[in-house]
Coordinates of N, CA and C in Angstrom, one line a residue:
M1 N 28.9 54.9 -61.5 CA 28.9 53.4 -61.3 C 28.6 53.1 -59.8
K2 N 29.2 53.8 -58.9 CA 29.0 53.6 -57.5 C 27.6 53.8 -57.1
N3 N 27.0 54.9 -57.7 CA 25.6 55.2 -57.4 C 24.7 54.1 -57.9
T4 N 25.0 53.6 -59.1 CA 24.2 52.6 -59.7 C 24.2 51.3 -58.8
V5 N 25.4 50.9 -58.3 CA 25.5 49.7 -57.4 C 24.7 50.0 -56.2
C6 N 24.8 51.1 -55.6 CA 24.1 51.5 -54.3 C 22.6 51.4 -54.5
T7 N 22.2 51.9 -55.7 CA 20.7 51.9 -56.0 C 20.2 50.5 -56.1
A8 N 21.0 49.7 -56.8 CA 20.6 48.3 -57.0 C 20.6 47.5 -55.7
L9 N 21.5 47.8 -54.8 CA 21.5 47.1 -53.5 C 20.4 47.6 -52.6
M10 N 20.0 48.8 -52.7 CA 18.9 49.3 -52.0 C 17.6 48.7 -52.5
L11 N 17.5 48.6 -53.8 CA 16.3 48.0 -54.4 C 16.2 46.5 -54.0
L12 N 17.3 45.8 -54.0 CA 17.3 44.4 -53.5 C 16.9 44.3 -52.1
M13 N 17.4 45.1 -51.2 CA 17.1 45.1 -49.8 C 15.6 45.4 -49.6
S14 N 15.1 46.3 -50.4 CA 13.6 46.7 -50.3 C 12.8 45.5 -50.7
V15 N 13.2 44.8 -51.8 CA 12.4 43.6 -52.2 C 12.4 42.5 -51.2
C16 N 13.6 42.3 -50.6 CA 13.8 41.3 -49.5 C 12.9 41.6 -48.3
M17 N 12.9 42.9 -47.9 CA 12.1 43.3 -46.7 C 10.7 43.2 -47.0
Y18 N 10.3 43.5 -48.3 CA 8.9 43.4 -48.6 C 8.4 42.0 -48.6
A19 N 9.2 41.1 -49.1 CA 8.9 39.7 -49.1 C 8.8 39.1 -47.7
Q20 N 9.8 39.6 -46.9 CA 9.8 39.1 -45.5 C 8.5 39.6 -44.8
E21 N 8.1 40.8 -45.1 CA 6.8 41.3 -44.5 C 5.6 40.6 -45.0
L22 N 5.7 40.3 -46.3 CA 4.6 39.6 -47.0 C 4.3 38.2 -46.5
Y23 N 5.4 37.5 -46.2 CA 5.2 36.1 -45.8 C 5.8 35.9 -44.4
G24 N 5.8 37.0 -43.6 CA 6.5 36.9 -42.3 C 5.8 35.9 -41.3
E25 N 4.5 35.7 -41.5 CA 3.8 34.8 -40.6 C 4.2 33.3 -40.8
Y26 N 4.8 33.0 -41.9 CA 5.3 31.7 -42.2 C 6.6 31.5 -41.5
E27 N 6.8 30.6 -40.6 CA 8.1 30.3 -40.0 C 9.0 29.7 -41.0
K28 N 10.3 30.2 -41.0 CA 11.3 29.6 -41.9 C 12.0 28.4 -41.1
K29 N 12.0 27.2 -41.7 CA 12.5 26.1 -41.1 C 13.4 25.2 -42.0
V30 N 14.2 24.4 -41.5 CA 15.0 23.4 -42.2 C 14.9 22.1 -41.5
Y31 N 14.6 21.0 -42.3 CA 14.5 19.7 -41.8 C 15.7 18.9 -42.3
V32 N 16.3 18.1 -41.4 CA 17.4 17.2 -41.8 C 17.0 15.8 -41.6
S33 N 17.0 15.0 -42.7 CA 16.5 13.7 -42.6 C 17.5 12.7 -41.9
S34 N 17.0 11.5 -41.7 CA 17.8 10.4 -41.1 C 19.0 10.1 -42.0
Q35 N 18.9 10.4 -43.3 CA 20.0 10.2 -44.3 C 21.0 11.4 -44.4
G36 N 20.6 12.5 -43.6 CA 21.5 13.7 -43.7 C 21.1 14.7 -44.7
D37 N 20.0 14.4 -45.4 CA 19.5 15.4 -46.5 C 18.7 16.5 -45.8
S38 N 18.9 17.7 -46.3 CA 18.2 18.9 -45.8 C 17.1 19.3 -46.7
L39 N 16.0 19.8 -46.1 CA 14.8 20.3 -46.9 C 14.3 21.6 -46.2
K40 N 14.4 22.6 -47.0 CA 13.9 23.9 -46.4 C 12.4 24.0 -46.6
Y41 N 11.7 24.6 -45.6 CA 10.3 24.7 -45.7 C 9.8 25.8 -44.9
R42 N 8.5 26.2 -45.2 CA 7.8 27.2 -44.4 C 6.7 26.5 -43.6
L43 N 6.4 27.0 -42.5 CA 5.3 26.5 -41.7 C 4.4 27.7 -41.2
L44 N 3.1 27.5 -41.5 CA 2.1 28.5 -41.0 C 1.2 27.7 -40.0
R45 N 1.2 28.2 -38.8 CA 0.4 27.6 -37.8 C -1.0 28.2 -37.7
P46 N -2.0 27.5 -37.1 CA -3.3 28.1 -36.8 C -3.1 29.4 -36.1
E47 N -3.9 30.4 -36.4 CA -3.7 31.8 -35.9 C -3.9 31.8 -34.4
A48 N -4.9 31.1 -33.9 CA -5.2 31.1 -32.5 C -5.4 29.6 -32.0
E49 N -4.2 29.0 -31.9 CA -4.2 27.6 -31.4 C -4.8 27.5 -30.0
K50 N -5.6 26.5 -29.8 CA -6.3 26.2 -28.5 C -5.8 24.9 -28.0
A51 N -5.4 24.9 -26.7 CA -5.0 23.7 -26.1 C -6.0 22.6 -26.2
G52 N -5.6 21.4 -26.6 CA -6.5 20.2 -26.7 C -7.2 20.1 -28.0
K53 N -7.1 21.1 -28.8 CA -7.9 21.1 -30.1 C -7.0 20.6 -31.2
K54 N -7.6 19.8 -32.1 CA -6.9 19.3 -33.3 C -7.2 20.1 -34.5
Y55 N -6.1 20.2 -35.4 CA -6.3 21.0 -36.6 C -5.8 20.2 -37.8
P56 N -6.5 20.5 -39.0 CA -6.0 19.9 -40.2 C -4.6 20.3 -40.6
L57 N -4.0 19.5 -41.5 CA -2.7 19.9 -42.0 C -2.8 19.9 -43.5
V58 N -2.3 20.9 -44.1 CA -2.2 21.0 -45.6 C -0.7 21.0 -46.0
L59 N -0.4 20.1 -46.9 CA 0.9 20.0 -47.5 C 0.8 20.6 -48.9
F60 N 1.6 21.7 -49.1 CA 1.5 22.5 -50.4 C 2.8 22.3 -51.2
L61 N 2.6 21.8 -52.4 CA 3.8 21.6 -53.3 C 3.8 22.6 -54.5
H62 N 4.8 23.4 -54.6 CA 5.0 24.4 -55.6 C 5.4 23.8 -56.9
G63 N 5.4 24.6 -57.9 CA 5.8 24.2 -59.3 C 7.3 24.3 -59.5
A64 N 7.7 23.9 -60.7 CA 9.2 23.9 -61.1 C 9.8 25.3 -61.0
G65 N 9.1 26.3 -61.4 CA 9.7 27.6 -61.4 C 10.0 28.2 -60.0
E66 N 9.5 27.6 -59.0 CA 9.8 28.1 -57.6 C 10.8 27.3 -56.9
R67 N 11.5 26.4 -57.6 CA 12.6 25.6 -57.0 C 13.7 26.5 -56.6
G68 N 14.5 26.1 -55.6 CA 15.7 26.9 -55.2 C 16.1 26.7 -53.8
D69 N 16.8 27.6 -53.2 CA 17.2 27.5 -51.8 C 17.0 28.7 -51.0
D70 N 16.1 29.6 -51.5 CA 15.9 30.9 -50.7 C 14.8 30.7 -49.6
N71 N 14.1 29.6 -49.7 CA 13.0 29.3 -48.7 C 11.9 30.4 -48.7
Q72 N 11.6 30.8 -50.0 CA 10.7 31.9 -50.1 C 9.8 31.8 -51.4
K73 N 10.5 31.4 -52.5 CA 9.8 31.4 -53.8 C 8.6 30.4 -53.8
Q74 N 8.6 29.4 -52.9 CA 7.5 28.4 -52.9 C 6.2 29.0 -52.5
L75 N 6.3 30.2 -51.9 CA 5.0 30.9 -51.5 C 4.4 31.8 -52.5
V76 N 5.1 32.0 -53.6 CA 4.7 33.0 -54.6 C 3.3 32.7 -55.1
H77 N 3.0 31.5 -55.5 CA 1.6 31.1 -55.9 C 0.9 30.4 -54.8
G78 N -0.1 31.1 -54.2 CA -0.9 30.4 -53.2 C -0.6 30.8 -51.8
G79 N 0.6 31.3 -51.6 CA 1.0 31.6 -50.2 C 0.1 32.6 -49.5
Q80 N -0.4 33.6 -50.2 CA -1.3 34.6 -49.6 C -2.7 34.1 -49.3
M81 N -3.1 33.0 -50.0 CA -4.4 32.5 -49.8 C -4.5 32.0 -48.3
W82 N -3.5 31.5 -47.8 CA -3.6 31.0 -46.4 C -3.4 32.1 -45.4
L83 N -3.0 33.3 -45.8 CA -2.9 34.4 -44.9 C -4.1 35.3 -44.9
N84 N -5.0 35.0 -45.8 CA -6.3 35.7 -45.8 C -7.0 35.6 -44.5
P85 N -7.2 36.8 -43.8 CA -7.8 36.7 -42.4 C -9.1 35.9 -42.3
V86 N -9.9 36.0 -43.3 CA -11.2 35.2 -43.3 C -10.9 33.7 -43.3
N87 N -10.0 33.3 -44.2 CA -9.6 31.9 -44.3 C -8.9 31.4 -43.0
R88 N -8.1 32.2 -42.4 CA -7.4 31.8 -41.2 C -8.4 31.7 -40.1
E89 N -9.5 32.5 -40.1 CA -10.5 32.4 -39.0 C -11.4 31.2 -39.3
E90 N -11.8 31.0 -40.5 CA -12.8 29.9 -40.8 C -12.1 28.6 -41.0
Y91 N -10.9 28.5 -41.5 CA -10.2 27.3 -41.7 C -8.8 27.2 -41.1
P92 N -8.8 27.2 -39.8 CA -7.5 27.2 -39.1 C -6.8 25.8 -39.4
A93 N -5.5 25.9 -39.7 CA -4.8 24.7 -40.1 C -3.3 24.9 -40.0
F94 N -2.5 23.8 -40.0 CA -1.1 23.8 -40.2 C -0.9 23.8 -41.7
V95 N -0.1 24.6 -42.2 CA 0.3 24.6 -43.7 C 1.8 24.4 -43.8
L96 N 2.2 23.3 -44.4 CA 3.6 23.0 -44.7 C 3.9 23.3 -46.2
A97 N 4.9 24.2 -46.4 CA 5.2 24.5 -47.8 C 6.7 24.3 -48.0
P98 N 7.1 23.1 -48.4 CA 8.5 22.8 -48.6 C 9.0 23.4 -49.9
Q99 N 10.3 23.6 -50.0 CA 10.9 24.1 -51.3 C 11.8 23.0 -51.9
C100 N 11.5 22.7 -53.1 CA 12.3 21.7 -53.8 C 13.6 22.3 -54.3
P101 N 14.7 21.7 -54.1 CA 16.0 22.2 -54.6 C 16.0 22.3 -56.1
K102 N 16.8 23.2 -56.6 CA 16.8 23.5 -58.1 C 17.1 22.2 -58.9
E103 N 17.9 21.3 -58.4 CA 18.3 20.2 -59.2 C 17.4 19.0 -59.1
D104 N 16.3 19.1 -58.2 CA 15.4 18.0 -58.0 C 14.1 18.3 -58.7
Y105 N 13.1 17.3 -58.6 CA 11.9 17.5 -59.3 C 10.7 16.7 -58.6
W106 N 10.6 17.0 -57.3 CA 9.5 16.3 -56.5 C 9.4 14.8 -56.8
A107 N 8.4 14.4 -57.5 CA 8.1 12.9 -57.6 C 9.1 12.1 -58.6
Y108 N 9.8 12.8 -59.4 CA 10.7 12.2 -60.4 C 12.1 12.6 -60.2
V109 N 13.0 11.8 -60.8 CA 14.4 12.1 -60.7 C 14.8 13.3 -61.6
G110 N 14.0 13.6 -62.5 CA 14.1 14.8 -63.3 C 12.8 15.0 -64.1
R111 N 12.8 16.1 -64.9 CA 11.6 16.4 -65.6 C 11.3 15.2 -66.6
P112 N 10.1 14.6 -66.5 CA 9.8 13.5 -67.4 C 10.0 13.9 -68.9
K113 N 10.4 12.9 -69.6 CA 10.7 13.1 -71.0 C 9.5 13.4 -71.8
S114 N 8.4 12.8 -71.4 CA 7.1 12.9 -72.1 C 6.0 13.3 -71.2
F115 N 5.1 14.2 -71.6 CA 3.9 14.5 -70.8 C 2.7 13.9 -71.4
V116 N 2.9 12.8 -72.2 CA 1.7 12.0 -72.6 C 1.4 11.1 -71.4
P117 N 0.1 11.1 -71.0 CA -0.2 10.4 -69.7 C 0.3 8.9 -69.7
G118 N 0.0 8.2 -70.8 CA 0.4 6.8 -70.8 C 1.9 6.5 -70.9
E119 N 2.7 7.6 -71.2 CA 4.1 7.5 -71.2 C 4.8 8.0 -70.0
M120 N 4.1 8.5 -69.0 CA 4.6 8.9 -67.7 C 5.1 7.7 -67.0
P121 N 6.1 7.8 -66.1 CA 6.6 6.6 -65.4 C 5.5 5.9 -64.6
E122 N 5.5 4.6 -64.7 CA 4.5 3.8 -64.0 C 5.1 3.2 -62.8
V123 N 6.3 2.7 -62.8 CA 6.9 2.1 -61.7 C 8.2 2.8 -61.4
Q124 N 8.4 3.3 -60.2 CA 9.6 4.1 -59.9 C 9.9 4.0 -58.4
E125 N 11.1 4.2 -58.0 CA 11.5 4.3 -56.6 C 11.1 5.7 -56.0
L126 N 10.9 5.7 -54.7 CA 10.7 7.0 -54.1 C 11.9 7.9 -54.2
T127 N 11.7 9.1 -54.7 CA 12.9 10.0 -54.9 C 13.5 10.4 -53.5
R128 N 14.7 10.9 -53.5 CA 15.4 11.3 -52.3 C 14.6 12.5 -51.7
I129 N 14.2 13.4 -52.5 CA 13.5 14.6 -51.9 C 12.2 14.2 -51.3
F130 N 11.5 13.3 -51.9 CA 10.2 12.8 -51.4 C 10.4 12.0 -50.1
R131 N 11.5 11.2 -50.1 CA 11.8 10.5 -48.9 C 12.0 11.4 -47.7
T132 N 12.7 12.5 -47.9 CA 12.9 13.5 -46.9 C 11.6 14.2 -46.5
L133 N 10.8 14.5 -47.5 CA 9.6 15.2 -47.3 C 8.6 14.3 -46.5
K134 N 8.6 13.0 -46.7 CA 7.7 12.1 -46.0 C 8.2 12.0 -44.5
E135 N 9.5 12.0 -44.3 CA 10.0 12.1 -42.9 C 9.5 13.3 -42.2
L136 N 9.7 14.5 -42.9 CA 9.2 15.7 -42.4 C 7.7 15.7 -42.0
L137 N 6.9 15.2 -42.9 CA 5.5 15.1 -42.7 C 5.2 14.2 -41.5
D138 N 5.9 13.1 -41.4 CA 5.7 12.2 -40.2 C 5.9 12.9 -38.9
T139 N 6.9 13.8 -38.9 CA 7.1 14.5 -37.6 C 5.9 15.4 -37.2
Y140 N 5.2 15.9 -38.2 CA 4.0 16.6 -37.8 C 2.8 15.7 -37.6
L141 N 2.7 14.6 -38.3 CA 1.6 13.7 -38.0 C 1.7 13.1 -36.6
A142 N 2.9 13.1 -36.0 CA 3.1 12.7 -34.6 C 2.7 13.7 -33.6
M143 N 2.4 14.9 -34.0 CA 2.0 16.0 -33.1 C 0.5 15.8 -32.6
P144 N 0.2 15.8 -31.3 CA -1.1 15.6 -30.9 C -2.2 16.6 -31.4
Q145 N -1.7 17.8 -31.7 CA -2.6 18.9 -32.2 C -3.0 18.8 -33.7
V146 N -2.4 17.8 -34.4 CA -2.7 17.6 -35.8 C -3.8 16.5 -35.9
D147 N -4.8 16.8 -36.7 CA -5.9 15.9 -36.9 C -5.5 14.9 -38.0
K148 N -5.3 13.7 -37.6 CA -4.8 12.6 -38.6 C -5.8 12.3 -39.6
D149 N -7.1 12.6 -39.4 CA -8.2 12.3 -40.3 C -8.4 13.4 -41.3
R150 N -7.6 14.5 -41.2 CA -7.8 15.7 -42.1 C -6.4 16.2 -42.6
I151 N -5.7 15.3 -43.3 CA -4.4 15.6 -43.9 C -4.7 15.8 -45.4
Y152 N -4.3 16.9 -45.9 CA -4.5 17.2 -47.3 C -3.2 17.5 -48.0
V153 N -3.2 17.1 -49.3 CA -2.0 17.4 -50.2 C -2.5 18.1 -51.4
M154 N -1.8 19.2 -51.8 CA -2.2 19.9 -53.0 C -0.9 20.5 -53.6
G155 N -1.0 20.7 -55.0 CA 0.2 21.3 -55.6 C -0.2 21.7 -57.1
L156 N 0.7 22.4 -57.6 CA 0.5 22.9 -59.0 C 1.6 22.6 -59.9
S157 N 1.3 22.2 -61.1 CA 2.3 21.8 -62.2 C 3.2 20.7 -61.7
M158 N 4.5 20.9 -61.5 CA 5.3 19.9 -60.9 C 4.8 19.4 -59.6
G159 N 4.2 20.3 -58.8 CA 3.6 20.0 -57.5 C 2.3 19.2 -57.7
G160 N 1.6 19.4 -58.8 CA 0.5 18.6 -59.1 C 0.8 17.2 -59.4
M161 N 2.0 17.0 -60.1 CA 2.5 15.6 -60.3 C 2.9 15.0 -59.0
G162 N 3.5 15.8 -58.1 CA 3.9 15.3 -56.8 C 2.6 15.0 -56.0
T163 N 1.6 15.7 -56.1 CA 0.3 15.5 -55.4 C -0.2 14.1 -55.8
F164 N -0.3 13.9 -57.1 CA -0.8 12.5 -57.5 C 0.1 11.4 -56.9
D165 N 1.4 11.6 -57.0 CA 2.4 10.6 -56.6 C 2.2 10.3 -55.1
L166 N 2.1 11.3 -54.2 CA 2.0 11.1 -52.8 C 0.7 10.4 -52.4
A167 N -0.4 10.8 -53.1 CA -1.7 10.2 -52.9 C -1.7 8.7 -53.3
I168 N -0.9 8.4 -54.3 CA -0.8 7.0 -54.7 C 0.0 6.2 -53.8
R169 N 1.1 6.8 -53.3 CA 2.0 6.1 -52.4 C 1.5 5.9 -51.0
Y170 N 0.8 7.0 -50.5 CA 0.3 7.0 -49.1 C -1.2 7.3 -49.0
P171 N -2.0 6.5 -49.6 CA -3.5 6.8 -49.5 C -4.0 6.7 -48.1
E172 N -3.3 6.0 -47.2 CA -3.8 5.9 -45.8 C -3.5 7.2 -45.1
V173 N -2.7 8.1 -45.6 CA -2.4 9.3 -44.9 C -3.3 10.4 -45.3
F174 N -3.6 10.6 -46.6 CA -4.3 11.8 -47.1 C -5.8 11.6 -47.2
A175 N -6.6 12.5 -46.6 CA -8.0 12.5 -46.8 C -8.4 13.1 -48.2
A176 N -7.6 14.0 -48.7 CA -8.0 14.7 -49.9 C -6.7 15.1 -50.6
A177 N -6.8 15.2 -52.0 CA -5.7 15.6 -52.8 C -6.2 16.6 -53.9
V178 N -5.5 17.7 -54.1 CA -5.9 18.7 -55.1 C -4.8 18.9 -56.1
P179 N -4.7 18.2 -57.2 CA -3.7 18.4 -58.2 C -4.1 19.4 -59.2
I180 N -3.3 20.5 -59.4 CA -3.7 21.6 -60.3 C -2.7 21.5 -61.5
C181 N -3.2 21.4 -62.7 CA -2.4 21.3 -63.9 C -1.3 20.3 -63.8
G182 N -1.6 19.1 -63.2 CA -0.6 18.1 -63.0 C -0.9 17.0 -64.0
I183 N -0.1 15.9 -63.9 CA -0.2 14.8 -64.8 C 0.4 13.5 -64.1
V184 N -0.1 12.4 -64.5 CA 0.4 11.1 -63.9 C 0.0 10.0 -64.9
N185 N 0.7 8.9 -64.8 CA 0.3 7.7 -65.6 C -1.0 7.2 -65.0
P186 N -2.1 7.2 -65.7 CA -3.4 6.8 -65.1 C -3.4 5.4 -64.6
A187 N -2.5 4.5 -65.1 CA -2.5 3.1 -64.6 C -2.1 3.0 -63.1
R188 N -1.5 4.1 -62.6 CA -1.1 4.1 -61.2 C -2.3 4.4 -60.2
L189 N -3.3 5.1 -60.7 CA -4.3 5.7 -59.8 C -5.2 4.8 -59.0
S190 N -5.4 3.6 -59.4 CA -6.3 2.7 -58.6 C -5.8 2.6 -57.2
A191 N -4.5 2.8 -57.0 CA -3.9 2.7 -55.6 C -4.4 3.9 -54.7
A192 N -4.9 4.9 -55.3 CA -5.4 6.1 -54.6 C -6.9 6.3 -54.5
K193 N -7.6 5.2 -54.8 CA -9.1 5.2 -54.9 C -9.7 5.7 -53.6
D194 N -9.1 5.5 -52.4 CA -9.7 5.9 -51.2 C -9.4 7.4 -50.8
V195 N -8.7 8.1 -51.6 CA -8.4 9.5 -51.4 C -9.4 10.3 -52.2
K196 N -10.0 11.3 -51.6 CA -10.9 12.2 -52.4 C -10.1 13.2 -53.2
F197 N -10.5 13.4 -54.4 CA -9.7 14.3 -55.4 C -10.6 15.4 -55.9
R198 N -10.0 16.5 -56.0 CA -10.6 17.6 -56.8 C -9.4 18.1 -57.7
I199 N -9.6 17.9 -59.0 CA -8.6 18.2 -60.0 C -9.0 19.4 -60.8
Y200 N -8.0 20.3 -61.1 CA -8.1 21.5 -61.8 C -7.2 21.5 -63.0
H201 N -7.6 22.0 -64.2 CA -6.7 22.2 -65.3 C -7.3 23.2 -66.3
G202 N -6.5 23.9 -67.0 CA -6.9 24.8 -68.1 C -6.9 24.0 -69.4
D203 N -7.9 24.2 -70.2 CA -8.0 23.4 -71.5 C -7.0 23.9 -72.6
A204 N -6.4 25.1 -72.3 CA -5.4 25.6 -73.3 C -4.0 25.5 -72.8
D205 N -3.8 24.7 -71.8 CA -2.4 24.5 -71.2 C -1.5 24.0 -72.3
N206 N -0.4 24.7 -72.6 CA 0.6 24.3 -73.6 C 1.9 23.8 -72.9
I207 N 1.9 23.6 -71.6 CA 3.0 23.1 -71.0 C 2.8 21.6 -70.4
V208 N 1.7 21.5 -69.6 CA 1.3 20.2 -69.1 C -0.1 20.0 -69.8
P209 N -0.2 19.1 -70.8 CA -1.4 19.0 -71.5 C -2.6 18.6 -70.6
V210 N -3.8 19.2 -71.0 CA -5.0 18.9 -70.2 C -5.4 17.5 -70.2
E211 N -5.0 16.7 -71.2 CA -5.3 15.3 -71.3 C -4.8 14.5 -70.0
G212 N -3.8 15.1 -69.4 CA -3.3 14.4 -68.2 C -4.3 14.4 -67.1
S213 N -5.0 15.5 -66.9 CA -6.1 15.6 -65.9 C -7.3 14.9 -66.3
R214 N -7.6 15.0 -67.6 CA -8.8 14.3 -68.1 C -8.7 12.8 -67.9
Q215 N -7.6 12.2 -68.3 CA -7.4 10.8 -68.1 C -7.3 10.4 -66.6
A216 N -6.7 11.2 -65.8 CA -6.7 10.9 -64.4 C -8.1 10.9 -63.8
Y217 N -8.9 11.8 -64.2 CA -10.3 11.8 -63.7 C -11.0 10.5 -64.1
K218 N -10.9 10.1 -65.4 CA -11.5 8.9 -65.9 C -11.0 7.7 -65.1
A219 N -9.7 7.6 -64.9 CA -9.1 6.5 -64.2 C -9.6 6.4 -62.8
L220 N -9.7 7.5 -62.1 CA -10.2 7.5 -60.7 C -11.6 7.1 -60.6
K221 N -12.4 7.7 -61.6 CA -13.8 7.3 -61.6 C -14.0 5.8 -61.8
A222 N -13.2 5.2 -62.7 CA -13.3 3.8 -63.0 C -12.9 3.0 -61.8
A223 N -12.0 3.5 -60.9 CA -11.5 2.8 -59.7 C -12.5 2.9 -58.6
G224 N -13.5 3.8 -58.7 CA -14.5 4.0 -57.7 C -14.2 5.1 -56.7
A225 N -13.3 6.0 -57.1 CA -12.8 7.1 -56.2 C -13.9 8.2 -56.2
D226 N -13.9 9.0 -55.1 CA -14.7 10.2 -55.0 C -13.8 11.3 -55.7
V227 N -14.2 11.7 -56.9 CA -13.4 12.6 -57.6 C -14.2 13.7 -58.3
E228 N -13.7 14.9 -58.3 CA -14.3 16.0 -59.1 C -13.3 16.6 -60.0
Y229 N -13.7 17.0 -61.2 CA -12.8 17.6 -62.1 C -13.4 18.9 -62.6
I230 N -12.6 20.0 -62.5 CA -13.0 21.3 -63.0 C -12.0 21.8 -64.0
E231 N -12.5 22.1 -65.2 CA -11.7 22.5 -66.4 C -12.0 23.9 -66.7
F232 N -11.0 24.7 -66.9 CA -11.2 26.2 -67.2 C -11.0 26.4 -68.7
P233 N -12.1 26.8 -69.4 CA -11.9 27.1 -70.9 C -11.0 28.3 -71.2
G234 N -10.1 28.1 -72.1 CA -9.3 29.1 -72.6 C -8.1 29.5 -71.7
V235 N -8.0 28.7 -70.6 CA -6.9 29.0 -69.6 C -5.7 28.2 -69.9
N236 N -4.5 28.9 -69.9 CA -3.3 28.2 -70.2 C -2.7 27.6 -68.9
H237 N -1.4 27.6 -68.8 CA -0.8 26.8 -67.7 C -1.1 27.3 -66.3
G238 N -1.4 28.6 -66.2 CA -1.6 29.2 -64.9 C -3.0 29.0 -64.3
S239 N -3.4 27.7 -64.4 CA -4.8 27.4 -63.9 C -4.9 27.5 -62.4
W240 N -3.8 27.6 -61.7 CA -3.9 27.8 -60.2 C -4.6 29.1 -59.8
T241 N -4.5 30.1 -60.7 CA -5.2 31.4 -60.3 C -6.7 31.2 -60.3
P242 N -7.4 30.7 -61.3 CA -8.8 30.5 -61.2 C -9.1 29.4 -60.2
A243 N -8.2 28.4 -60.0 CA -8.5 27.4 -59.0 C -8.6 28.0 -57.6
F244 N -7.6 28.8 -57.2 CA -7.5 29.4 -55.9 C -8.7 30.4 -55.7
N245 N -9.2 30.9 -56.8 CA -10.4 31.8 -56.8 C -11.7 31.1 -56.8
D246 N -11.7 29.8 -56.9 CA -12.9 29.0 -56.8 C -13.6 29.3 -55.4
S247 N -14.8 29.7 -55.4 CA -15.4 30.1 -54.1 C -15.6 28.8 -53.3
E248 N -15.6 27.6 -53.9 CA -15.8 26.4 -53.1 C -14.4 25.7 -52.7
F249 N -13.3 26.3 -53.1 CA -12.0 25.7 -52.9 C -11.8 25.4 -51.4
M250 N -11.8 26.3 -50.6 CA -11.5 26.1 -49.2 C -12.6 25.2 -48.5
G251 N -13.9 25.5 -48.8 CA -14.9 24.8 -48.2 C -14.9 23.3 -48.5
W252 N -14.6 23.0 -49.8 CA -14.5 21.6 -50.2 C -13.4 20.9 -49.5
L253 N -12.2 21.6 -49.5 CA -11.0 21.0 -49.0 C -11.2 20.6 -47.5
F254 N -11.6 21.6 -46.7 CA -11.6 21.4 -45.3 C -12.9 20.6 -44.8
N255 N -13.7 20.2 -45.7 CA -14.9 19.4 -45.4 C -14.5 17.9 -45.6
Q256 N -13.3 17.6 -46.1 CA -12.9 16.2 -46.4 C -12.3 15.6 -45.1
K257 N -12.7 14.4 -44.9 CA -12.2 13.6 -43.7 C -12.1 12.2 -44.0
K258 N -11.0 11.5 -43.4 CA -10.9 10.1 -43.6 C -12.1 9.3 -43.1
K259 N -12.4 8.3 -43.9 CA -13.6 7.5 -43.4 C -13.2 6.7 -42.2

């Protein structure tokens, strides 16, 4: 029994050390809001910051499965993409990766009861977690080395829903938004018509129906937005994998700039 416990502890330590090494370049941080609410997040800075130079900022919102308080799981999907040495060299940026607490749900007070687009919430108050997140974002927007014309928000699943929500609430902040397998009430999207969108979804998604992204695309087009939609045939909910492997993903994102 003792040997079994020791083996389990050694395995756990090895996993923790591996994860620390894997994401070690991301700084571990905690932000405390003006209301006293805490938000754990990771920060990746440009690899070779130069004095007087401005850099884009990417806000990355994870999915429901990565909620918690370890300040690590939010990097499981997509975290390595920003550590790719080629990407770091060609697309230097600040990357903010907050972690949603287990009991919260980014844009909503809880998991929406229906994922039918027209039945998604249309009018709602800003959630406590997003209020704290916006305060955190504002602290970085105030930094002279952050390019205010190149602020991007992206997310997957629950984070895709949050991406839509933030672009709708703060269209003056974001130059571009990339919701992946997300959903939103399309009636809200006219407020985000000045944000450039690239939407991804798998047509076989059995968790967040593809109709959410299809209707979002049509609503944004009708509002006059600059929007692209990429649908993956036969792909289920994990559409972030082919999205992150899109050869144009990084180039498109970092080419966007506020008018």
